[in-house]
CSV table of C-alpha atoms in Angstrom, one decimal:
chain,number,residue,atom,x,y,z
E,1191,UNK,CA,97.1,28.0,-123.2
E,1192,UNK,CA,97.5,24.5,-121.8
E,1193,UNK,CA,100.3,22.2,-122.2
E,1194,UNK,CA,100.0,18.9,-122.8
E,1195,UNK,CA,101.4,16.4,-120.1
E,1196,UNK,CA,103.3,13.6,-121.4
E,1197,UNK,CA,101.1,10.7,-121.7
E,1198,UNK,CA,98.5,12.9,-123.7
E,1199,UNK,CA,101.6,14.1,-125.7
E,1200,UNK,CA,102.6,10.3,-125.9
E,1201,UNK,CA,99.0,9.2,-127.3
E,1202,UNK,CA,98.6,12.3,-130.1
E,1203,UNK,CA,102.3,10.7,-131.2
E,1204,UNK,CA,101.1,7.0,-131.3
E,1205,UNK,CA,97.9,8.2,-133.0
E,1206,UNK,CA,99.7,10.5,-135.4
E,1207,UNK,CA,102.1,7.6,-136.3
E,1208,UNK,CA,99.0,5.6,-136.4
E,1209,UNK,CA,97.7,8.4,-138.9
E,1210,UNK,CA,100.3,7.8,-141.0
E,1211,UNK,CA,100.4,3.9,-141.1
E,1212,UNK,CA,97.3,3.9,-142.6
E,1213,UNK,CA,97.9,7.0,-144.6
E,1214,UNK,CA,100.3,4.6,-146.1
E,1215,UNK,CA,98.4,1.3,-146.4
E,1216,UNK,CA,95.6,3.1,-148.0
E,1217,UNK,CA,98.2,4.8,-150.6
E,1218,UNK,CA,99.7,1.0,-151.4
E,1219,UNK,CA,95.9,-0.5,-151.7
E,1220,UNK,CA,95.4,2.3,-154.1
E,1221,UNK,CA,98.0,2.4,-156.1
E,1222,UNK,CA,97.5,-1.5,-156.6
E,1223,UNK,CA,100.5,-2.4,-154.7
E,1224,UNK,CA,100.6,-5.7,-152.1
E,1225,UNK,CA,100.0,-4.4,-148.3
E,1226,UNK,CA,102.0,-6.9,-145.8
E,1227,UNK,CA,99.4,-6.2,-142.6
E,1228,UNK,CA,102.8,-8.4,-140.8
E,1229,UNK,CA,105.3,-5.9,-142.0
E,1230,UNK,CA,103.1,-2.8,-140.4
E,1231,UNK,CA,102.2,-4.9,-137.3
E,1232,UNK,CA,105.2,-5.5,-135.9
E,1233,UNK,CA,106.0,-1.7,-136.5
E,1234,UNK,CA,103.7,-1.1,-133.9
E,1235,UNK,CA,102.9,-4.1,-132.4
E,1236,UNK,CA,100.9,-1.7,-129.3
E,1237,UNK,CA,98.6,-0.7,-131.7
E,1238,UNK,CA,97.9,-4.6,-133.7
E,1239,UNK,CA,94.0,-4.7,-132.9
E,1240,UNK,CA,93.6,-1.2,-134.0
E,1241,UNK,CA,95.6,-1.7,-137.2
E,1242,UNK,CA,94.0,-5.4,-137.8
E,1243,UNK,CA,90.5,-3.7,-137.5
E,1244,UNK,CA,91.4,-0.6,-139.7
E,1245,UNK,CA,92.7,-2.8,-142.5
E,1246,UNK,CA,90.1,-5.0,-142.3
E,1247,UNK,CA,87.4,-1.8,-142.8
E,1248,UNK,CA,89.9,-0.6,-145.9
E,1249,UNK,CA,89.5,-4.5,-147.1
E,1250,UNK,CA,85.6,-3.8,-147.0
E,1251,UNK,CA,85.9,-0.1,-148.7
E,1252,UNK,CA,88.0,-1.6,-151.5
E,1253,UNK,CA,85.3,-3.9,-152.0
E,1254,UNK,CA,83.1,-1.3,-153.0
E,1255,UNK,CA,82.5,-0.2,-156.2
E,1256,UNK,CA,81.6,3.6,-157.8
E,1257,UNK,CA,78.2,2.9,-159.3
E,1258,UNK,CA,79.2,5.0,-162.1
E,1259,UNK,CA,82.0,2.8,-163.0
E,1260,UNK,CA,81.5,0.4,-166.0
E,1261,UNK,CA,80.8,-3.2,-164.7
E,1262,UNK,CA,83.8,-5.7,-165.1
E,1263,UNK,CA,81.5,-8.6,-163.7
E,1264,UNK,CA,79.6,-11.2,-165.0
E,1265,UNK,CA,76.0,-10.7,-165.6
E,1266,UNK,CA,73.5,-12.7,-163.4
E,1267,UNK,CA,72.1,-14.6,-166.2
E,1268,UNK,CA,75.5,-15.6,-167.0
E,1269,UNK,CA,76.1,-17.1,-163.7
E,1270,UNK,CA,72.9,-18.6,-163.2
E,1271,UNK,CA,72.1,-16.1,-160.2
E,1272,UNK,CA,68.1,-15.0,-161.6
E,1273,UNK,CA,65.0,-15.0,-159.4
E,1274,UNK,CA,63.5,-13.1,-156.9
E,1275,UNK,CA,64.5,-11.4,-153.5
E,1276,UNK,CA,61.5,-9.9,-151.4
E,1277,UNK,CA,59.9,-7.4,-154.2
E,1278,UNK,CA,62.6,-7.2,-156.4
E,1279,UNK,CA,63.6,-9.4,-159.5
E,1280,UNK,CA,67.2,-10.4,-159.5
């Protein structure tokens, strides 16, 4: 059994705490609340890029819907947006 030195112990601590940030942004996105990416940057201000990128992904996630869900948009014809793209009819 090995033992971890204490730079790897240090890096499985940031990226468990890292874990958890987004554990806990995830949990606010969901639940409808408002996520304040300054609030959770300056909580670990080492790991900003990481946590800018990672919210940004959950941003794009969010933004996709279960196809199964009933449609809350406007129809196309509605908006004006008909015609054609490559083979398909819009």
């Amino acid at each position: 059994m090995s033992v971890l030195d204490p730079s790897a112990s240090e890096l499985l601590d940031n990226d468990l705490a890292l874990a958890d940030l987004i554990t806990e942004i995830t949990d606010k996105k969901q639940a409808g609340k408002r996520v304040d990416l300054d609030r959770y940057l300056a909580r670990m201000p080492e790991r900003a890029e990481q946590i800018r990128r990672l919210a940004l992904a959950l941003n794009v996630l969010d933004g996709l819907k279960d196809p199964s869900a009933p449609s809350t948009g406007t129809p196309a014809t509605e908006t004006g947006l008909t015609g054609t793209l490559g083979d398909f009819r819009i």
